[in-house]
CSV table of C-alpha atoms and ligand atoms in Angstrom, one decimal:
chain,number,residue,atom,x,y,z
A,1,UNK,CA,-55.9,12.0,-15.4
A,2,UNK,CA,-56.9,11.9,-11.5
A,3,UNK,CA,-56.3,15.3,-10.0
A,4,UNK,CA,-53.0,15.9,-8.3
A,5,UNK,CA,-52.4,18.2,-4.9
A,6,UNK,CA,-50.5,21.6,-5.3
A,7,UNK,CA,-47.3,19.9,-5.2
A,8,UNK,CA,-43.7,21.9,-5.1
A,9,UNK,CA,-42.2,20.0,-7.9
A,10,UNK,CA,-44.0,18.7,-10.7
A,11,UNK,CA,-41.9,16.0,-11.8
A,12,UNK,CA,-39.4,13.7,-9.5
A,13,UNK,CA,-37.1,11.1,-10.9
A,14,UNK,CA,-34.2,8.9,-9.9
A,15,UNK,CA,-31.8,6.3,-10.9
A,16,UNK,CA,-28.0,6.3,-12.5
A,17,UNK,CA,-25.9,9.3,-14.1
A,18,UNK,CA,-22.8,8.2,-15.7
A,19,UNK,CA,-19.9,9.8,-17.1
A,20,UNK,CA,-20.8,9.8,-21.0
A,21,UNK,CA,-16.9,9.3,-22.6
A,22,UNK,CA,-16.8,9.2,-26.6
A,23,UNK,CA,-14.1,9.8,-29.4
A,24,UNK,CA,-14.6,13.0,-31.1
A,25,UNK,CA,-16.2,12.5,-35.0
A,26,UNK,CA,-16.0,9.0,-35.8
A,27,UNK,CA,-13.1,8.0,-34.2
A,28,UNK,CA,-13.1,4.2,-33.1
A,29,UNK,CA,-12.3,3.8,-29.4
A,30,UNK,CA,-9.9,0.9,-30.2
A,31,UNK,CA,-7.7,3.9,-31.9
A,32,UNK,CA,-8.7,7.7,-30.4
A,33,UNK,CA,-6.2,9.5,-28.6
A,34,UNK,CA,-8.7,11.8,-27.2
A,35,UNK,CA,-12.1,11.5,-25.5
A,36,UNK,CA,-15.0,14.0,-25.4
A,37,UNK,CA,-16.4,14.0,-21.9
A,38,UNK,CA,-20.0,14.3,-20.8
A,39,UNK,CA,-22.6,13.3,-18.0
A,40,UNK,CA,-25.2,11.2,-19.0
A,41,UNK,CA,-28.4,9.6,-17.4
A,42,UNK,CA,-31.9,8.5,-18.7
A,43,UNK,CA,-33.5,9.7,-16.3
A,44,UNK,CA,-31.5,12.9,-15.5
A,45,UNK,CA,-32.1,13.7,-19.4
A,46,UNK,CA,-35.4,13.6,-18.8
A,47,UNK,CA,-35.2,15.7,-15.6
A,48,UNK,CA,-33.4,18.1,-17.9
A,49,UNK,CA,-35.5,18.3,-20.8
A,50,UNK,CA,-38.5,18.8,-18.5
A,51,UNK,CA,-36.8,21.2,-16.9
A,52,UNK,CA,-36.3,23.0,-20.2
A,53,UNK,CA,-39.7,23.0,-21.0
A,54,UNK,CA,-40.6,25.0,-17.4
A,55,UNK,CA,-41.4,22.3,-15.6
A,56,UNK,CA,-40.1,22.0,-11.8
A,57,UNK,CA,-37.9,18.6,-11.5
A,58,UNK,CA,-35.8,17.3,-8.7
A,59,UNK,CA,-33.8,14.6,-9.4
A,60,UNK,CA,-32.2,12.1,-6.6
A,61,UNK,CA,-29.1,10.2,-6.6
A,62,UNK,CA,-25.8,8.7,-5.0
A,63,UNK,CA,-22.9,10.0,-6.3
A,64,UNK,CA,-19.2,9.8,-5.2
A,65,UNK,CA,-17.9,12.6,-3.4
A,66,UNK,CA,-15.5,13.7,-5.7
A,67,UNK,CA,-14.8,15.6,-8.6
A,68,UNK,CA,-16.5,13.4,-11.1
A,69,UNK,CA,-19.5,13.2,-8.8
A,70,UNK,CA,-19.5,16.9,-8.6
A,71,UNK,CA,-19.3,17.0,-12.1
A,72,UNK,CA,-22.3,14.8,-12.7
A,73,UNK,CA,-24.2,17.0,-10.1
A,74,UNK,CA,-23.2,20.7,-11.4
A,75,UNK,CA,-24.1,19.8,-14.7
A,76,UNK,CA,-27.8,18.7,-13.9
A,77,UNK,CA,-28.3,21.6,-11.5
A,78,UNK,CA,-27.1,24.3,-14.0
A,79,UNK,CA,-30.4,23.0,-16.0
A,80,UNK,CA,-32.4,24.0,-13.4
A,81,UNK,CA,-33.4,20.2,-11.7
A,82,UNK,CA,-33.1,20.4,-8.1
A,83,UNK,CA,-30.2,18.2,-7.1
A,84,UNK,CA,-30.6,18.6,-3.4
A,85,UNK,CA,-31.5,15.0,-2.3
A,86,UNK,CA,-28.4,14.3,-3.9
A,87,UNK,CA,-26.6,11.7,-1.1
A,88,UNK,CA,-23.1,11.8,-1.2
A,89,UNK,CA,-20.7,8.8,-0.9
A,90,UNK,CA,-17.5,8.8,0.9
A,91,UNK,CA,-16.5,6.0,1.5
A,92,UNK,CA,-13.6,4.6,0.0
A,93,UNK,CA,-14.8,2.3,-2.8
A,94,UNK,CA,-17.2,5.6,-3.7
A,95,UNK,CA,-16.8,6.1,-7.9
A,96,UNK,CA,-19.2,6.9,-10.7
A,97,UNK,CA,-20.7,4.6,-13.5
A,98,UNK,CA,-18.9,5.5,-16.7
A,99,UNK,CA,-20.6,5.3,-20.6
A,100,UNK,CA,-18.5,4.5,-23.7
A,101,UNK,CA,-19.4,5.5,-26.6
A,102,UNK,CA,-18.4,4.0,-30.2
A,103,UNK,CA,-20.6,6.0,-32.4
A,104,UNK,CA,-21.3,4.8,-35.3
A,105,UNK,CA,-23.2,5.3,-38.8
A,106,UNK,CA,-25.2,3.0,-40.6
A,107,UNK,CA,-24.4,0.4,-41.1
A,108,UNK,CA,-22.3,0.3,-38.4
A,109,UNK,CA,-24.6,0.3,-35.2
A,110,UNK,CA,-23.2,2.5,-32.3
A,111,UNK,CA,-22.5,0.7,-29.7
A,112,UNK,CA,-22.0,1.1,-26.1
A,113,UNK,CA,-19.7,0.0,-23.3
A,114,UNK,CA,-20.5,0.4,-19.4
A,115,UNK,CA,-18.2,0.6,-16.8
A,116,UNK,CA,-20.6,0.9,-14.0
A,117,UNK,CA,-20.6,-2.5,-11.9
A,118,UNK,CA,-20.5,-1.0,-7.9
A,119,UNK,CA,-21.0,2.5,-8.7
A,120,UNK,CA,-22.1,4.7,-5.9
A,121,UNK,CA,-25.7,4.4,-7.6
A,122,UNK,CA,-25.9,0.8,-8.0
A,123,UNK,CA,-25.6,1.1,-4.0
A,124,UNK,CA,-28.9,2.8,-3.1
A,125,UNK,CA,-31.2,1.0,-0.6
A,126,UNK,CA,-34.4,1.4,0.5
A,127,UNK,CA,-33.3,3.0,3.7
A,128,UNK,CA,-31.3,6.0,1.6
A,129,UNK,CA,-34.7,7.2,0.1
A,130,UNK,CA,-37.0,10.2,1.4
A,131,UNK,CA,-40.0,9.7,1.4
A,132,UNK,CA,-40.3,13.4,1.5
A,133,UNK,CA,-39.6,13.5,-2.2
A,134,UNK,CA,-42.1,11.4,-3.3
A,135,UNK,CA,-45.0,13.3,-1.7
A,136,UNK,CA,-44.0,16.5,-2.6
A,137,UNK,CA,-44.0,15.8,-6.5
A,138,UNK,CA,-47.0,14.9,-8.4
A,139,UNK,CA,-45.6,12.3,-10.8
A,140,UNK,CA,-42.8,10.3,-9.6
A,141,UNK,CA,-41.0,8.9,-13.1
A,142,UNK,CA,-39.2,6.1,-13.1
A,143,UNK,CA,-37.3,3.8,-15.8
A,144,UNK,CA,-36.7,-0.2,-15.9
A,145,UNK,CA,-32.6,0.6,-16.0
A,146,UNK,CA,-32.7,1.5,-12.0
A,147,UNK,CA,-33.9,-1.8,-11.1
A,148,UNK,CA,-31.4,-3.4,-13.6
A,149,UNK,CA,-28.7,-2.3,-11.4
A,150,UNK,CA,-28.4,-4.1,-8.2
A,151,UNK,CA,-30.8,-5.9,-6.1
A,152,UNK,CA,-30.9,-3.1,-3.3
A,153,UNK,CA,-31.7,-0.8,-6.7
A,154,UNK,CA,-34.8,-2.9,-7.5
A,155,UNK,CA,-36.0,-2.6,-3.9
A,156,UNK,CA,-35.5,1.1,-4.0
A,157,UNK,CA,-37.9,1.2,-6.9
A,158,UNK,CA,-40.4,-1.3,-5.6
A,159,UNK,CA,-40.5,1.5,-2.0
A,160,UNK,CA,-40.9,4.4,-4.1
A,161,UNK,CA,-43.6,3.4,-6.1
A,162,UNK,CA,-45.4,2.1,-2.7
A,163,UNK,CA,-44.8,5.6,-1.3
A,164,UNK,CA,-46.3,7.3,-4.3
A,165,UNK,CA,-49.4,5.3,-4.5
A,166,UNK,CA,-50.1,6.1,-0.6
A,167,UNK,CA,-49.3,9.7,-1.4
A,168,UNK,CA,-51.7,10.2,-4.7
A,169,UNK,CA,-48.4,10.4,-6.4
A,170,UNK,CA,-48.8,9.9,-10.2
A,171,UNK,CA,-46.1,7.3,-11.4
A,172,UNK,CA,-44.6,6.8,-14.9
A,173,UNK,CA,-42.7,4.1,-15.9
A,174,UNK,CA,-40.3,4.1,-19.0
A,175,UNK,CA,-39.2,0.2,-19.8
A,176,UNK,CA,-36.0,1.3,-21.0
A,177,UNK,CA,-34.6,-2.3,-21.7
A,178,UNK,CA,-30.8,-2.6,-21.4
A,179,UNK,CA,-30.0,-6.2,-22.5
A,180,UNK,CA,-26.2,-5.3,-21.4
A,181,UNK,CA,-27.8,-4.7,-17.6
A,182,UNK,CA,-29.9,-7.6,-17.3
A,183,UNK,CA,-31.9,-10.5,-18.8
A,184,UNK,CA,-35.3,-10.6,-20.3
A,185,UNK,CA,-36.8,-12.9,-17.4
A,186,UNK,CA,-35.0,-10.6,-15.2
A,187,UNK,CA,-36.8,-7.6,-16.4
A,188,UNK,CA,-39.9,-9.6,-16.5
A,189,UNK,CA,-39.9,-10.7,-13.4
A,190,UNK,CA,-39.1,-7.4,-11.6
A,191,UNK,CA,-41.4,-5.1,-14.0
A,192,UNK,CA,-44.6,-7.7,-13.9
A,193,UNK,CA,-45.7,-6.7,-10.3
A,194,UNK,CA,-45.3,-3.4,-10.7
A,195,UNK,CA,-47.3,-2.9,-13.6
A,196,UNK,CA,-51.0,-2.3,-12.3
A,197,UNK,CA,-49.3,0.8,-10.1
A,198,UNK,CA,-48.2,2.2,-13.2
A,199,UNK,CA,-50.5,5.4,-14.3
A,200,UNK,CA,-48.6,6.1,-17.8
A,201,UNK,CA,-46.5,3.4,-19.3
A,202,UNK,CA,-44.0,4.6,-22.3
A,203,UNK,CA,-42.5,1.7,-24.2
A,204,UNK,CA,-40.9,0.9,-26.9
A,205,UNK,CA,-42.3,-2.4,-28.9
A,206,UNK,CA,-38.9,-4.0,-28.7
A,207,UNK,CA,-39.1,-3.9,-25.1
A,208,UNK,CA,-42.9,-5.0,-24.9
A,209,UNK,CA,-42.0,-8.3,-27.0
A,210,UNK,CA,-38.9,-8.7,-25.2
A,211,UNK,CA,-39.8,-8.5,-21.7
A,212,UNK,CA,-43.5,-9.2,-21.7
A,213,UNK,CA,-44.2,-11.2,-25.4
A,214,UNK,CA,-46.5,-8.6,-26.5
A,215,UNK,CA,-46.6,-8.6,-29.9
A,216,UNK,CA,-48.3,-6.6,-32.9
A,217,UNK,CA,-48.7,-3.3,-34.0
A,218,UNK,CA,-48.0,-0.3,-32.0
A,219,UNK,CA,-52.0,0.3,-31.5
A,220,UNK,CA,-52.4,-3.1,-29.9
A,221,UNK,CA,-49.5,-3.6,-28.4
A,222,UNK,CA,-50.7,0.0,-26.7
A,223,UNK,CA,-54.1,-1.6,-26.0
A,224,UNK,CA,-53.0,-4.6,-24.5
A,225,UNK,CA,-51.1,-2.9,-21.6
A,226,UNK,CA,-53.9,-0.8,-21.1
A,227,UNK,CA,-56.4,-3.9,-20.2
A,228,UNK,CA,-54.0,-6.5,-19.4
A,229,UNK,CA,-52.5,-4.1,-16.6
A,230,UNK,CA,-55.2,-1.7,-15.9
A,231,UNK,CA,-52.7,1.4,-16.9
A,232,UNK,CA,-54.9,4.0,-17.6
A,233,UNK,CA,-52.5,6.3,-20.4
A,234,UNK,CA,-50.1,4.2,-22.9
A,235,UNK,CA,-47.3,4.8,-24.9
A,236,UNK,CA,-45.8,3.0,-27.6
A,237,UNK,CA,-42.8,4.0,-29.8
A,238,UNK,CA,-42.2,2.2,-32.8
A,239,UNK,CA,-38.4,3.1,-33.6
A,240,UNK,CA,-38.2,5.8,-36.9
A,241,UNK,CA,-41.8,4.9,-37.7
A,242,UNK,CA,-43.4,6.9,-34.8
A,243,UNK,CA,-45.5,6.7,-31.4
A,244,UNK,CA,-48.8,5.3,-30.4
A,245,UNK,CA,-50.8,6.9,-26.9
A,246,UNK,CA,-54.0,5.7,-25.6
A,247,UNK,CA,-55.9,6.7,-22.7
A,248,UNK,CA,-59.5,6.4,-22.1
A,249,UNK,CA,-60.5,9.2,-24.0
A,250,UNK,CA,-58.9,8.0,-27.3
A,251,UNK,CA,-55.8,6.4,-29.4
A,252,UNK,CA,-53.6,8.8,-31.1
A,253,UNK,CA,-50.6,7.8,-34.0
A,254,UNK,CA,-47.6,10.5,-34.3
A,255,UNK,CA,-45.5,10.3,-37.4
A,256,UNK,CA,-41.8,11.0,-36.7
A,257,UNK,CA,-40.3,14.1,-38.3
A,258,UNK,CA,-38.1,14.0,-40.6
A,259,UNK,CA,-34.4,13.7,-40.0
A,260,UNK,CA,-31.3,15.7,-41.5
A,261,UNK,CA,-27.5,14.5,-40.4
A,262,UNK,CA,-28.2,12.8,-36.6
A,263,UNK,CA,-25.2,14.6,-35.0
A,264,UNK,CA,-26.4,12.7,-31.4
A,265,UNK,CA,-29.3,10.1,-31.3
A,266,UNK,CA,-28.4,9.5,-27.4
A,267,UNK,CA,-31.1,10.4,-25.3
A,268,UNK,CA,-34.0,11.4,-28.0
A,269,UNK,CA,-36.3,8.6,-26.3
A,270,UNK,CA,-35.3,10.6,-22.7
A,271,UNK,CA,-36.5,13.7,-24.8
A,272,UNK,CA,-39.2,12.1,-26.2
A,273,UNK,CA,-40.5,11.1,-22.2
A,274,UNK,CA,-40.0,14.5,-21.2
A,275,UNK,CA,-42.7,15.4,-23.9
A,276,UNK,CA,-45.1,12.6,-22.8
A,277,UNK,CA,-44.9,13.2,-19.4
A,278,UNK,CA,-45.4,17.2,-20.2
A,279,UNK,CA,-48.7,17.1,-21.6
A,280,UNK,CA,-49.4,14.0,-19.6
A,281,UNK,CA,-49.1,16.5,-16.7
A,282,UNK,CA,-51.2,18.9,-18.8
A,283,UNK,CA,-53.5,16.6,-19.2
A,284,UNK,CA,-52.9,16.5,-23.1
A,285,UNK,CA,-51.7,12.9,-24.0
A,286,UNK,CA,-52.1,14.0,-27.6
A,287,UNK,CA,-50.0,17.1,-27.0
A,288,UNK,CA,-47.8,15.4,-25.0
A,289,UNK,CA,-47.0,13.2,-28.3
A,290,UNK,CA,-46.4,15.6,-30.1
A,291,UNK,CA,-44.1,17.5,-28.0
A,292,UNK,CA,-42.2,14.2,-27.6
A,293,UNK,CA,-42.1,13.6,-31.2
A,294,UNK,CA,-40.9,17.5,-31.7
A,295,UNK,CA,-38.5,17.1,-28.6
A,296,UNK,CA,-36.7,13.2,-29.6
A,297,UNK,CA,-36.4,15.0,-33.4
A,298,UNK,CA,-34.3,17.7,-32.3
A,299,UNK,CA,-32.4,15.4,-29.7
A,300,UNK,CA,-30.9,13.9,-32.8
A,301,UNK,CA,-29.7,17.6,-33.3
A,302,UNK,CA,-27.8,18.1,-30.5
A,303,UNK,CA,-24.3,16.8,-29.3
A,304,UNK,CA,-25.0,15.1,-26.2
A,305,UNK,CA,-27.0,13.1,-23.5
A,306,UNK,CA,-28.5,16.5,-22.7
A,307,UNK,CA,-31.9,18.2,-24.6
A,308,UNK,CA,-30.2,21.4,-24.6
A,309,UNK,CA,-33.3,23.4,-26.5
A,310,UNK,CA,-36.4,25.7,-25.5
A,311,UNK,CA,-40.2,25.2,-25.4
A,312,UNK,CA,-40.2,28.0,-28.5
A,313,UNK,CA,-38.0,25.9,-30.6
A,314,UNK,CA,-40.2,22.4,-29.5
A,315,UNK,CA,-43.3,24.3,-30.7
A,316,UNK,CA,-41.8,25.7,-33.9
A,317,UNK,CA,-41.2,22.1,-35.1
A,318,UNK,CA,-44.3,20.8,-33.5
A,319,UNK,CA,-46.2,23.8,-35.6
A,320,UNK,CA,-44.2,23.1,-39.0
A,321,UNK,CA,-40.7,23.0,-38.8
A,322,UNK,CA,-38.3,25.2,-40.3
A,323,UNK,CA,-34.8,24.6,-41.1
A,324,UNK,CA,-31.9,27.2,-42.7
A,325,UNK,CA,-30.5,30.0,-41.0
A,326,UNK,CA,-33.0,32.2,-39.1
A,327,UNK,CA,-31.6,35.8,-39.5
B,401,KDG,O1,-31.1,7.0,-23.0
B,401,KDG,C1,-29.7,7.4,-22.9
B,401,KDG,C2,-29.1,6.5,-21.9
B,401,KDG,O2,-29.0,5.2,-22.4
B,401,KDG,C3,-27.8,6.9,-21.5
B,401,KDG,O3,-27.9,8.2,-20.8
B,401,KDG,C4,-27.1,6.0,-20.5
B,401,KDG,O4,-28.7,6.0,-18.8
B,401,KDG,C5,-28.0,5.3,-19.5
B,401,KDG,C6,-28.1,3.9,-19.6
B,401,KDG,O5,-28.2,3.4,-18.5
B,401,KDG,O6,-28.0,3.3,-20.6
């Protein structure tokens, strides 16, 4: 990993928090009389579970000046990610995206339901963005779901990751396919250019066959971004059968843990980044996968977008496990 400038914040991110709505236990939404209200965000989860792990995030955003808005923002901030850079809309039309969720259990999938067309998010432009941020972090960490949002989204991303390369600022990239946001060619065509600035990639093999018709096991799918693109560190997850990372100092498999009762699967692979990108960071790919492996296990633990768990407990499953009571 190239060498990165003393930098106030070791991690930047951006892109769309929504209001997370679901029915408590496993309630249909066609028939709950209640909802359990959340905040919810790829890359705010990741913000957060970096943030857990002592890292110094900052996370930017639009977000309605209002209570929901407030909500969003409170609730990131109390995690420790700098919500400063926050901008806040007032005009009239201002309003949050808001998340559904119908959870469900095999072998009923859960399934979610956006209401997010014209959120405040979906409005940011190139000219809302400061620069600022971009060269005080040293990775900038991005995910293909911003630039699914709006055209003036896509451009947003497109400026930062031009400001981070003439910065030295490291950039990340999560795929982070949403077929309900966009189409594959879509995706395609907004995520090929972009590629060669990428300095890690984190994908999962769905998306690399879907957007990019790269097909084959985890280790070549993993090797064929690295040469067809020029991104020097990889990473490819392969669902419940674990993660491939390659860098020019080796290839590395990670087996999954194993799973008790999911209570949340929402935002394990946001977990699972946070990992990556923290021993990416330390320069430890192989670390870093085993943190993410450790950190998208006990996501499945806990209710929630949100990794609400410490380093100690990452590396006490990372070293082992152990399960029961601890007295
Ligand atoms: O990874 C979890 C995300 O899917 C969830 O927070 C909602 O950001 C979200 C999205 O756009 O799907």
């Amino acid at each position: 990993m190239p060498e990165t400038p003393l930098r106030r914040y070791d991690v930047v991110t951006f892109g769309e928090t929504m209001i997370r709505l679901h029915a408590p236990g496993y309630e249909r939404l066609e028939a709950t009389n209640h909802l359990d209200i959340r905040i919810g965000g790829s890359e705010s989860n990741t913000a957060v579970a970096l943030s857990r792990l002592g890292t110094q995030t900052a996370w930017w955003s639009k977000l309605p000046a209002n209570s929901l808005g407030k909500r969003i923002e409170n609730e990131i901030r109390r995690w420790n990610v700098d919500t400063s850079a926050v901008i806040w809309d007032t005009t009239p039309e201002a309003r949050t995206g808001l998340y559904f969720l119908d959870f469900g259990t095999s072998p009923r999938p859960t399934e979610v339901l956006y209401d997010r067309a014209n959120s405040s998010a979906s409005t940011l432009a190139p000219t809302d963005l400061d620069a600022s941020l971009i060269q005080q972090t040293r990775l900038l960490h991005l995910t293909g779901i911003t630039p699914a949002l709006s055209e003036t989204c896509a451009e947003t991303f497109r400026l930062a990751i031009a400001l981070a390369k003439e910065s030295e600022t490291l950039v990340s990239l999560d795929t982070n396919y949403r077929g309900k946001l966009w189409t594959s060619k879509r995706a395609y065509e907004t995520l090929l250019p972009v590629m060669p600035e990428l300095d890690l990639l984190i994908t999962p093999l769905s998306d690399a066959e879907i957007i990019f018709g790269i097909t084959g096991s985890g280790a070549e799918v993993a090797r064929e971004f690295r040469q067809r693109f020029n991104i020097p560190s990889v990473v490819v997850t392969c669902g419940g059968e674990g993660a491939y990372a390659c860098n020019a100092e080796g290839e590395w498999f990670s087996q999954p843990h194993a799973l008790g009762q999911v209570v949340d699967r929402v935002g394990a692979g946001d977990a699972f980044d946070a990992g990556i990108i923290y021993g990416y960071l330390n320069d430890d790919l192989l670390g870093g996968l085993e943190y993410g492996i450790a950190m998208a296990a006990l996501k499945h633990t806990i209710p929630g977008d949100l990794f609400i768990a410490s380093r100690e407990e990452v590396e006490r499953l990372r070293s082992g496990g152990e399960t029961g009571i601890r007295r």
